[in-house]
C-alpha cells in the first residue's frame, strides 16, 4: 500500500485546551482539519517508530470516520501497532488502563467529554502519553506549534478496515488489534475493589441506579453492576451509547442529569444514584434525597480509603485542583499526609502520581481518581462509594453529614455563565485583574481579604511553571472566591465563579449552600460587574 504525502496549510485554531482539541463537528469535517491535528500530534512524538498506540472514543458522531483516518495516518507514520476498542469505542479511563497494561507509547482518545454530540455539536481529540495520562503542557505546546507550521501529512492509500470484529490484521506494515474495550478495565476494577462485598450489597435490599446518559459507560456499567455484581437488570439506565447521546448533554450534574436527580429526590427513591459523562471519566454521586458535591466526595473517599482493599495501607497524599474546595486538605492534615493544590486539568496530577506523592486526587468538576490509572475515573468513584456504603452500613446522607460533623462542612458552589461573547469573558477577567492590587486588606462580604492574585503553579516534581490559572480571593477565615474561564467550551467563553467557606458549627451545617454562600455569590457578581457587562441575571448552570 502506497504512503501518500498530502499537501496542506495550517489552521490557526488548533491550540489544545484544558483537555485536548474540542470543536464543532463541522469544524473537524473541513478538508484536512482532523488530519492536520493528527499529524501535529505524531510530529510531537518523534520516537513513535515501531511503538504501540491505543485508539478509541466515546462513540459520538464522527467517531468511526475519525478512527479510519487515524489508522491510515498511524500506518503511514511508522507506528508498529494500534490497539482499537471494538466499534472504535473506549472510555477515557479504559484507554489509560490499556496504555499502562500493554506498555503502549501513548493513546488517542476521541471525545469532547461532557459536551453534546451529533452533527451540529462537538467532537474532540486528545493525546495521552506512556504513563496513561493526558499529555503535559510541554507536549500540547509542541503539538500546537506543529499545527501552526504544518505543510503536509502522511496517510495510506487504503480502504476502511473492519473495526467491529475482535482480531489482528496488518494495515500496510502496521499491526491493528481490535479488542473488547471493556474487559481489561473491568479486571482492573476487580483487583482494586472487594467484588464479593459489593455483590452482597447489591444483591441485598440496597437499591441503586446508574445513568450512563447514552454515553460510553453503558457497556462497562452493565458488565460491572449487572453481570459481575449481580444488581437487578435495569439498574443501568440509558446504557446504550448513541452518537448523539439521545439528544442529551452527557454531563453528570444536577442540570443535565436531571431525570436521575428527580428519581433520587422522589418519594420512593433508591438508596444510591450515579452518572458518568460522555467519555466516562466524570462522576456524580447521589444518595436518597442527597447530592454529594465532588469536593466533598474526594474528602469522604479519602477519609474512608482503607475500606477499599487496594488502599488498605493508607494514602500517600492527596491532590486537588485549585478551585476544588479545601475539604480534602482537612482530611489529609488529620491523616498526617501531604496535600497538593494544582491548576485545573487532570494532566497536572500526572507528575505527583508518577512520583508516588499522592494516591487520590480530584476536582470540583466531577472528577475523582487514584493512582490506579492516570485519568479521572467515573466508575471507579462509583465503586469506591459503594465500598464505603458496604463498609459502614450507612446511607450516603449519614456518611456525609457525619463527615461534616467531624471535619467541618465546606459550603461550596460553582456558578457558570456559559456562551458569553468571547470578548466579554475576557473583559470580565481583566476587570477583576484590575482590582486585585487594591483588594487585600479590604473587608468584603463581611470578611477580610488577605490575598488577591492570579494563580501560578510550580510543579514540585519537574519545576515547570504554569501561569494565569485562575483569579483568587483568599479571606482571613479560609473562605475563597475564584474566577476563571473554562478551557473546554467550544462556543464563546464560559465564566466560572467558585465560592467556598468552612462551617465548623454543627448547628449551622444543614443550610442550602446557595443561602449559606449568598454574600460571596453577590460579591462575585459585583466584582465581575455581571450586571453591566452582561445582561445575565443568573448563571446558566449551578453546581
Ligand atoms: C476536563 C479536564 C478536567 C477539568 C475539566 C473542566 O475535563 O480533564 O481536569 O477540570 O475539563 O475544565 P474547564 O473548567 O476548563 O472547562 P473533561 O471531563 O471535560 O475532560
Coordinates of C-alpha atoms and ligand atoms in Angstrom, one line a residue:
X1 CA 0.0 0.0 0.0
X2 CA 1.4 3.4 -1.0
X3 CA 2.1 6.1 1.5
X4 CA 0.6 9.3 0.3
X5 CA 2.1 12.8 1.0
X6 CA -0.8 15.2 1.1
X7 CA -0.1 19.0 0.9
X8 CA -2.0 21.1 3.4
X9 CA -2.0 24.5 5.1
X10 CA -2.1 25.3 8.8
X11 CA -5.4 26.1 10.6
X12 CA -5.0 29.0 13.1
X13 CA -7.3 27.5 15.8
X14 CA -5.7 24.1 16.8
X15 CA -4.5 25.1 20.2
X16 CA -5.3 22.3 22.7
X17 CA -7.5 23.4 25.6
X18 CA -7.8 22.1 29.2
X19 CA -8.2 18.6 27.7
X20 CA -7.3 18.3 24.0
X21 CA -8.8 20.0 21.0
X22 CA -12.5 20.4 21.1
X23 CA -14.5 22.0 18.2
X24 CA -17.8 21.7 16.5
X25 CA -18.1 18.6 14.3
X26 CA -18.4 20.8 11.3
X27 CA -15.0 22.3 12.0
X28 CA -13.5 18.8 12.2
X29 CA -15.2 17.9 8.9
X30 CA -13.4 20.6 6.9
X31 CA -10.9 19.0 4.5
X32 CA -7.6 18.3 6.2
X33 CA -8.6 19.6 9.6
X34 CA -8.5 16.3 11.5
X35 CA -5.5 15.2 9.5
X36 CA -3.5 18.3 10.3
X37 CA -4.1 17.9 14.0
X38 CA -3.3 14.2 14.0
X39 CA -0.1 14.8 12.0
X40 CA 0.8 17.5 14.5
X41 CA 0.4 15.0 17.4
X42 CA 2.6 12.5 15.6
X43 CA 5.2 15.2 14.9
X44 CA 5.4 15.8 18.6
X45 CA 6.3 12.1 19.2
X46 CA 9.5 11.7 17.2
X47 CA 10.2 8.3 18.8
X48 CA 7.0 6.7 17.6
X49 CA 8.5 4.2 15.1
X50 CA 7.5 0.7 15.8
X51 CA 5.7 1.7 19.0
X52 CA 2.1 0.8 20.1
X53 CA -0.7 3.3 20.2
X54 CA -4.1 2.8 21.8
X55 CA -7.1 4.3 20.0
X56 CA -10.8 4.7 20.7
X57 CA -13.5 7.2 21.5
X58 CA -16.8 7.8 23.3
X59 CA -18.9 6.8 20.2
X60 CA -20.1 10.3 19.4
X61 CA -20.9 11.4 15.9
X62 CA -17.8 11.3 13.6
X63 CA -16.0 8.8 15.9
X64 CA -16.0 6.0 13.3
X65 CA -14.8 8.2 10.4
X66 CA -12.0 9.6 12.6
X67 CA -10.8 6.2 13.6
X68 CA -10.4 5.2 10.0
X69 CA -8.5 8.4 9.2
X70 CA -6.2 8.0 12.2
X71 CA -5.5 4.3 11.5
X72 CA -4.4 5.1 7.9
X73 CA -2.2 8.0 9.2
X74 CA -0.7 5.9 12.0
X75 CA 0.3 3.2 9.5
X76 CA 1.9 5.9 7.2
X77 CA 3.7 7.5 10.2
X78 CA 5.6 4.3 11.3
X79 CA 3.6 3.2 14.3
X80 CA 4.2 -0.5 14.9
X81 CA 0.8 -1.4 16.3
X82 CA -2.6 0.2 17.1
X83 CA -5.0 -1.3 19.7
X84 CA -8.5 -0.2 18.9
X85 CA -11.6 -0.8 21.0
X86 CA -14.2 -2.8 19.2
X87 CA -16.5 -0.5 17.3
X88 CA -14.0 2.3 17.8
X89 CA -15.1 2.6 21.5
X90 CA -13.1 3.1 24.6
X91 CA -13.8 5.1 27.7
X92 CA -11.1 7.5 28.7
X93 CA -10.2 5.5 31.9
X94 CA -10.1 2.3 29.8
X95 CA -7.6 3.9 27.4
X96 CA -5.4 4.9 30.3
X97 CA -5.8 1.3 31.7
X98 CA -4.8 -0.3 28.4
X99 CA -1.9 2.1 27.7
X100 CA -0.4 1.1 31.1
X101 CA -1.2 -2.6 30.9
X102 CA 0.2 -3.1 27.4
X103 CA 3.2 -0.7 27.8
X104 CA 1.9 1.3 24.9
X105 CA 3.7 4.5 23.9
X106 CA 0.5 6.6 24.0
X107 CA -3.1 6.8 23.1
X108 CA -5.5 8.9 21.2
X109 CA -9.0 9.5 22.7
X110 CA -11.8 10.8 20.5
X111 CA -14.2 12.7 22.7
X112 CA -15.5 16.1 23.6
X113 CA -16.2 14.7 27.1
X114 CA -19.4 16.2 28.6
X115 CA -20.2 18.4 25.6
X116 CA -23.2 17.4 23.5
X117 CA -22.7 15.2 20.4
X118 CA -24.2 15.0 16.9
X119 CA -23.7 16.7 13.5
X120 CA -24.3 20.2 15.0
X121 CA -22.4 19.6 18.2
X122 CA -19.0 18.8 19.4
X123 CA -16.1 16.5 18.7
X124 CA -12.7 16.3 20.2
X125 CA -9.3 14.6 20.2
X126 CA -6.7 14.3 22.9
X127 CA -3.3 12.6 23.2
X128 CA -2.3 10.6 26.3
X129 CA 1.3 9.6 27.0
X130 CA 3.0 6.3 28.1
X131 CA 2.0 6.8 31.7
X132 CA -1.6 6.7 30.6
X133 CA -2.3 10.3 31.4
X134 CA -3.1 13.4 29.4
X135 CA -0.2 14.9 27.6
X136 CA 1.5 17.6 29.7
X137 CA 1.7 21.2 28.6
X138 CA 5.2 20.8 27.1
X139 CA 3.8 18.2 24.6
X140 CA 0.5 20.0 23.9
X141 CA 2.5 23.2 23.2
X142 CA 4.7 21.2 20.8
X143 CA 1.5 19.9 19.1
X144 CA 0.2 23.4 18.8
X145 CA 3.5 24.7 17.4
X146 CA 3.5 22.0 14.8
X147 CA -0.1 22.8 13.8
X148 CA 0.9 26.4 13.0
X149 CA 3.6 25.4 10.5
X150 CA 2.3 22.2 9.0
X151 CA 2.7 21.9 5.3
X152 CA 1.7 18.3 4.7
X153 CA 0.7 15.0 6.2
X154 CA 1.2 11.3 5.5
X155 CA -1.5 8.8 5.0
X156 CA -2.0 5.4 3.5
X157 CA -3.8 4.7 0.2
X158 CA -6.1 2.1 1.7
X159 CA -9.7 1.2 2.2
X160 CA -11.6 1.3 5.5
X161 CA -10.9 -1.6 7.8
X162 CA -13.4 -3.6 9.8
X163 CA -13.3 -2.4 13.4
X164 CA -16.3 -4.4 14.6
X165 CA -14.7 -7.9 14.9
X166 CA -12.1 -8.8 17.5
X167 CA -8.8 -9.9 16.0
X168 CA -5.5 -8.8 14.5
X169 CA -4.5 -7.9 10.9
X170 CA -2.0 -5.8 9.0
X171 CA -2.6 -2.3 7.6
X172 CA 0.4 -1.6 5.5
X173 CA 3.3 -2.6 7.8
X174 CA 1.4 -1.8 10.9
X175 CA -0.5 -4.4 13.1
X176 CA -4.0 -3.5 14.1
X177 CA -5.6 -5.3 17.1
X178 CA -9.4 -4.9 17.6
X179 CA -10.2 -5.8 21.2
X180 CA -13.0 -5.8 23.8
X181 CA -13.0 -2.3 25.2
X182 CA -14.5 -3.4 28.5
X183 CA -12.6 -6.5 29.6
X184 CA -9.2 -5.1 30.8
X185 CA -10.8 -2.2 32.6
X186 CA -13.2 -4.5 34.5
X187 CA -10.4 -6.8 35.5
X188 CA -8.6 -3.8 37.0
X189 CA -11.7 -2.8 39.0
X190 CA -12.0 -6.4 40.3
X191 CA -8.4 -6.2 41.6
X192 CA -8.9 -2.8 43.3
X193 CA -12.3 -3.5 45.0
X194 CA -13.8 -6.3 47.0
X195 CA -16.3 -7.6 44.5
X196 CA -17.6 -10.2 46.9
X197 CA -18.6 -7.5 49.4
X198 CA -20.1 -5.3 46.7
X199 CA -22.1 -8.3 45.4
X200 CA -23.5 -8.9 48.9
X201 CA -24.5 -5.2 49.0
X202 CA -26.1 -5.1 45.5
X203 CA -27.9 -8.4 45.9
X204 CA -29.5 -7.3 49.3
X205 CA -32.3 -4.8 49.9
X206 CA -30.0 -1.9 48.7
X207 CA -31.2 -0.3 45.5
X208 CA -29.2 1.8 43.1
X209 CA -29.5 3.4 39.7
X210 CA -26.6 4.2 37.3
X211 CA -27.4 6.6 34.5
X212 CA -25.0 6.2 31.6
X213 CA -26.7 9.1 29.7
X214 CA -26.4 7.1 26.5
X215 CA -22.7 7.6 26.5
X216 CA -19.6 5.3 26.8
X217 CA -20.1 3.9 30.3
X218 CA -23.2 1.9 29.4
X219 CA -21.4 -1.3 28.4
X220 CA -18.9 -1.0 31.3
X221 CA -21.6 -0.4 33.8
X222 CA -23.8 -3.3 32.5
X223 CA -20.8 -5.6 32.9
X224 CA -19.8 -4.4 36.3
X225 CA -23.0 -3.8 38.1
X226 CA -25.4 -6.2 36.5
X227 CA -23.2 -9.1 35.3
X228 CA -20.3 -9.2 37.8
X229 CA -22.0 -7.8 40.9
X230 CA -25.5 -9.2 40.3
X231 CA -27.5 -6.0 40.6
X232 CA -31.0 -6.4 39.1
X233 CA -31.4 -5.8 35.3
X234 CA -32.5 -2.2 34.8
X235 CA -30.0 -0.9 37.4
X236 CA -28.2 0.7 34.5
X237 CA -30.4 3.1 32.5
X238 CA -29.7 4.8 29.2
X239 CA -26.9 2.2 28.8
X240 CA -26.6 2.0 25.0
X241 CA -24.1 4.5 23.6
X242 CA -25.6 6.7 20.9
X243 CA -23.8 9.0 18.5
X244 CA -25.9 12.0 19.8
X245 CA -26.3 10.7 23.4
X246 CA -30.0 10.6 22.7
X247 CA -30.1 14.3 22.2
X248 CA -29.0 15.0 25.8
X249 CA -26.0 16.6 27.3
X250 CA -23.7 13.8 28.7
X251 CA -22.7 15.9 31.7
X252 CA -23.3 14.4 35.1
X253 CA -24.6 17.3 37.1
X254 CA -28.0 18.3 38.6
X255 CA -29.0 20.2 35.4
X256 CA -28.0 17.8 32.7
X257 CA -28.7 14.5 34.6
X258 CA -32.0 15.9 35.8
X259 CA -34.0 12.7 35.3
X260 CA -31.6 10.8 37.6
X261 CA -31.7 13.7 40.1
X262 CA -35.5 13.7 40.0
X263 CA -35.5 9.9 40.6
X264 CA -33.2 10.2 43.6
X265 CA -35.3 13.0 45.1
X266 CA -38.6 11.2 44.6
X267 CA -40.7 9.6 47.4
X268 CA -39.6 6.0 46.7
X269 CA -36.1 6.9 45.7
X270 CA -33.4 4.2 45.7
X271 CA -30.5 4.3 48.1
X272 CA -27.9 5.4 45.6
X273 CA -27.6 7.0 42.2
X274 CA -24.7 7.9 40.0
X275 CA -24.0 9.1 36.5
X276 CA -21.0 9.5 34.3
X277 CA -20.2 11.7 31.3
X278 CA -19.5 11.2 27.5
X279 CA -16.2 9.5 27.9
X280 CA -16.6 8.0 31.3
X281 CA -14.1 10.0 33.4
X282 CA -16.5 12.1 35.4
X283 CA -19.0 11.1 38.1
X284 CA -21.9 12.4 40.1
X285 CA -22.9 10.7 43.3
X286 CA -26.4 11.0 44.8
X287 CA -27.9 9.4 47.9
X288 CA -31.6 9.3 48.6
X289 CA -32.6 13.0 48.6
X290 CA -29.0 13.9 48.8
X291 CA -26.4 15.4 46.4
X292 CA -22.7 14.9 47.2
X293 CA -20.5 17.8 45.9
X294 CA -17.4 16.5 44.0
X295 CA -15.2 18.3 46.5
X296 CA -16.9 16.5 49.4
X297 CA -16.8 13.2 47.5
X298 CA -13.0 13.4 47.3
X299 CA -12.7 14.2 51.0
X300 CA -15.1 11.5 52.1
X301 CA -13.4 8.8 50.0
X302 CA -10.0 9.9 51.3
X303 CA -11.3 9.6 54.9
X304 CA -12.7 6.1 54.2
X305 CA -10.0 4.9 51.8
X306 CA -8.8 2.0 53.9
X307 CA -12.3 0.4 53.4
X308 CA -11.1 -0.5 49.9
X309 CA -8.6 -3.4 49.5
X310 CA -6.2 -1.6 47.2
X311 CA -5.8 1.3 49.7
X312 CA -5.8 -0.7 52.9
X313 CA -2.3 0.5 53.7
X314 CA -3.4 4.1 53.6
X315 CA -2.9 7.0 51.3
X316 CA 0.5 8.6 50.4
X317 CA -1.0 12.0 49.8
X318 CA -4.0 13.8 48.2
X319 CA -4.1 16.5 45.5
X320 CA -7.0 18.7 44.3
X321 CA -7.3 21.3 41.7
X322 CA -7.1 24.9 42.9
X323 CA -10.9 25.7 42.6
X324 CA -11.8 22.5 44.3
X325 CA -12.9 23.0 48.0
X326 CA -10.3 22.6 50.7
X327 CA -12.3 19.7 52.3
X328 CA -9.7 17.1 51.2
X329 CA -6.9 19.2 52.7
X330 CA -8.5 19.0 56.1
X331 CA -8.7 15.2 55.8
X332 CA -5.1 15.0 54.7
X333 CA -4.0 17.0 57.7
X334 CA -6.0 14.8 60.0
X335 CA -4.4 11.7 58.4
X336 CA -0.9 13.3 58.6
X337 CA -0.3 13.0 54.9
X338 CA 0.7 15.6 52.3
X339 CA -1.8 17.6 50.2
X340 CA -1.2 19.5 47.0
X341 CA -3.1 22.2 45.0
X342 CA -2.7 22.1 41.2
X343 CA -4.3 24.1 38.4
X344 CA -7.5 22.8 36.8
X345 CA -6.8 19.9 34.4
X346 CA -6.1 16.3 35.2
X347 CA -2.7 16.5 33.5
X348 CA -1.3 18.4 36.5
X349 CA -1.8 15.4 38.7
X350 CA 0.4 13.2 36.5
X351 CA 3.8 14.0 37.9
X352 CA 2.6 13.7 41.5
X353 CA 1.1 10.3 40.8
X354 CA 4.1 9.1 38.9
X355 CA 6.4 10.2 41.7
X356 CA 4.3 8.4 44.3
X357 CA 3.5 11.6 46.2
X358 CA -0.3 11.1 46.0
X359 CA -2.8 8.2 45.9
X360 CA -6.1 10.1 45.5
X361 CA -6.9 13.2 43.5
X362 CA -9.9 15.1 42.5
X363 CA -11.6 18.1 41.0
X364 CA -14.7 20.1 41.6
X365 CA -15.7 19.4 38.0
X366 CA -17.0 15.9 38.9
X367 CA -13.6 14.2 38.6
X368 CA -12.2 11.8 41.2
X369 CA -9.5 9.2 40.8
X370 CA -6.5 7.4 42.2
X371 CA -3.0 6.1 41.2
X372 CA -4.6 3.1 39.5
X373 CA -4.5 5.0 36.2
X374 CA -3.7 8.5 35.1
X375 CA -7.2 9.8 34.3
X376 CA -10.1 10.6 36.5
X377 CA -12.4 7.6 36.6
X378 CA -16.2 7.8 36.9
X379 CA -16.9 4.1 37.6
X380 CA -14.0 3.8 40.0
X381 CA -15.6 6.6 42.0
X382 CA -19.0 4.8 42.0
X383 CA -17.4 1.6 43.1
X384 CA -15.4 3.5 45.8
X385 CA -18.7 5.0 47.2
X386 CA -20.4 1.6 47.1
X387 CA -17.4 0.2 49.1
X388 CA -17.8 2.9 51.7
X389 CA -21.5 2.2 52.0
X390 CA -20.9 -1.6 52.3
X391 CA -18.2 -1.0 54.9
X392 CA -20.1 1.5 57.1
X393 CA -23.6 0.2 56.6
X394 CA -24.7 3.8 56.4
X395 CA -26.7 5.8 53.9
X396 CA -24.9 8.4 51.7
X397 CA -26.6 11.2 53.7
X398 CA -25.4 9.8 57.0
X399 CA -21.8 9.3 55.7
X400 CA -21.5 12.8 54.5
X401 CA -23.2 14.6 57.4
X402 CA -21.1 12.6 59.9
X403 CA -18.0 13.7 57.8
X404 CA -19.1 17.3 58.2
X405 CA -19.6 17.0 61.9
X406 CA -16.1 15.6 62.3
X407 CA -14.1 17.8 59.8
X408 CA -16.4 20.8 59.3
X409 CA -18.6 21.5 56.2
X410 CA -17.0 23.3 53.3
X411 CA -20.1 25.0 51.8
X412 CA -19.4 25.2 48.1
X413 CA -21.0 26.2 44.9
X414 CA -19.9 26.9 41.3
X415 CA -21.8 29.3 39.1
X416 CA -21.2 29.0 35.3
X417 CA -22.1 31.7 32.8
X418 CA -22.0 29.8 29.6
X419 CA -21.6 31.0 26.0
X420 CA -20.8 34.6 26.8
X421 CA -19.3 36.5 23.8
X422 CA -15.5 35.7 24.0
X423 CA -14.6 39.4 24.3
X424 CA -17.0 39.9 27.2
X425 CA -15.4 36.9 29.0
X426 CA -12.0 38.4 28.6
X427 CA -13.3 41.8 29.7
X428 CA -14.7 40.4 32.9
X429 CA -11.3 38.7 33.7
X430 CA -9.5 42.0 33.0
X431 CA -12.0 43.9 35.2
X432 CA -11.2 41.6 38.1
X433 CA -7.4 41.7 37.4
X434 CA -7.5 45.5 37.6
X435 CA -9.0 45.2 41.1
X436 CA -6.6 42.6 42.5
X437 CA -3.9 45.1 43.8
X438 CA -6.4 47.0 46.0
X439 CA -8.4 44.1 47.4
X440 CA -6.0 42.8 50.1
X441 CA -6.8 44.5 53.4
X442 CA -10.4 45.3 52.5
X443 CA -13.4 43.7 54.2
X444 CA -16.0 42.5 51.7
X445 CA -18.9 40.1 52.2
X446 CA -18.2 40.5 55.9
X447 CA -14.8 39.0 55.6
X448 CA -11.2 40.4 55.5
X449 CA -9.3 39.7 52.2
X450 CA -5.7 38.6 52.8
X451 CA -4.7 37.7 49.3
X452 CA -5.9 38.5 45.8
X453 CA -3.9 37.1 43.0
X454 CA -3.6 35.3 39.6
X455 CA -2.7 31.7 40.5
X456 CA 0.7 30.4 39.3
X457 CA 1.7 26.8 39.8
X458 CA 5.2 25.4 40.1
X459 CA 5.2 21.7 39.6
X460 CA 7.0 20.2 42.7
X461 CA 8.5 17.4 40.6
X462 CA 9.8 18.9 37.4
X463 CA 9.8 22.6 38.4
X464 CA 7.7 23.7 35.4
X465 CA 5.6 26.8 35.9
X466 CA 2.0 27.4 34.7
X467 CA 0.7 31.0 34.9
X468 CA -2.8 32.5 34.7
X469 CA -4.6 29.5 36.2
X470 CA -7.4 31.5 37.8
X471 CA -8.0 34.6 39.9
X472 CA -8.2 34.0 43.7
X473 CA -9.5 36.0 46.6
X474 CA -8.5 34.4 49.8
X475 CA -10.2 35.5 53.0
X476 CA -8.9 35.5 56.6
X477 CA -11.5 32.9 57.7
X478 CA -10.4 30.5 55.0
X479 CA -13.2 31.4 52.6
X480 CA -12.4 31.7 48.9
X481 CA -13.8 33.3 45.8
X482 CA -12.3 32.2 42.5
X483 CA -12.8 33.2 38.9
X484 CA -11.6 31.5 35.7
X485 CA -12.6 31.0 32.1
X486 CA -13.3 27.4 31.1
X487 CA -10.8 25.8 28.8
X488 CA -13.2 23.2 27.4
X489 CA -16.1 25.1 25.8
X490 CA -16.5 25.4 22.0
X491 CA -18.9 28.4 21.9
X492 CA -17.8 31.9 23.1
X493 CA -16.5 32.0 26.7
X494 CA -17.7 30.3 29.9
X495 CA -17.0 32.2 33.1
X496 CA -16.9 30.0 36.2
X497 CA -17.2 31.6 39.7
X498 CA -16.4 29.3 42.6
X499 CA -17.5 30.1 46.2
X500 CA -16.4 28.4 49.4
X501 CA -16.3 28.7 53.2
X502 CA -15.8 26.3 56.1
X503 CA -18.6 26.0 58.7
X504 CA -17.4 24.1 61.8
X505 CA -20.5 24.8 63.9
X506 CA -22.5 21.6 63.6
X507 CA -25.8 23.5 64.2
X508 CA -25.2 25.5 61.0
X509 CA -24.3 22.7 58.7
X510 CA -27.7 22.0 57.2
X511 CA -28.3 25.1 55.2
X512 CA -28.9 25.4 51.5
X513 CA -25.4 26.2 50.0
X514 CA -26.9 29.0 47.9
X515 CA -28.2 30.6 51.1
X516 CA -25.1 29.9 53.1
X517 CA -22.9 31.4 50.4
X518 CA -25.1 34.3 49.4
X519 CA -22.8 37.1 50.4
X520 CA -19.9 35.6 48.5
X521 CA -22.1 35.0 45.5
X522 CA -23.2 38.6 45.5
X523 CA -19.6 39.8 45.9
X524 CA -18.5 37.6 42.9
X525 CA -21.2 39.1 40.7
X526 CA -20.3 42.6 41.8
X527 CA -16.5 42.2 41.2
X528 CA -17.2 40.7 37.8
X529 CA -19.6 43.6 37.0
X530 CA -22.0 41.0 35.7
X531 CA -25.0 43.3 35.6
X532 CA -23.3 46.0 33.5
X533 CA -21.0 43.8 31.3
X534 CA -23.6 41.1 30.5
X535 CA -27.4 41.0 30.5
X536 CA -27.3 37.8 32.5
X537 CA -29.4 37.9 35.7
X538 CA -28.5 34.4 36.7
X539 CA -25.9 31.7 36.0
X540 CA -26.6 29.1 33.3
X541 CA -25.6 26.2 35.5
X542 CA -25.2 26.0 39.3
X543 CA -23.3 23.1 40.8
Ligands
LIG1 C1 -11.6 18.5 31.6 C2 -10.3 18.2 32.4 C3 -10.5 18.5 33.9 C4 -11.1 19.8 34.1 C5 -12.4 20.0 33.3 C6 -13.0 21.4 33.4 O1 -12.5 17.5 32.0 O2 -9.8 16.9 32.2 O3 -9.3 18.3 34.5 O4 -11.4 20.0 35.4 O5 -12.1 19.7 31.9 O6 -12.2 22.3 32.7 P1 -12.8 23.7 32.4 O7 -13.2 24.3 33.8 O8 -11.5 24.4 31.8 O9 -13.9 23.6 31.5 P2 -13.3 16.7 30.9 O10 -14.1 15.7 31.7 O11 -14.0 17.7 30.1 O12 -12.2 16.0 30.1

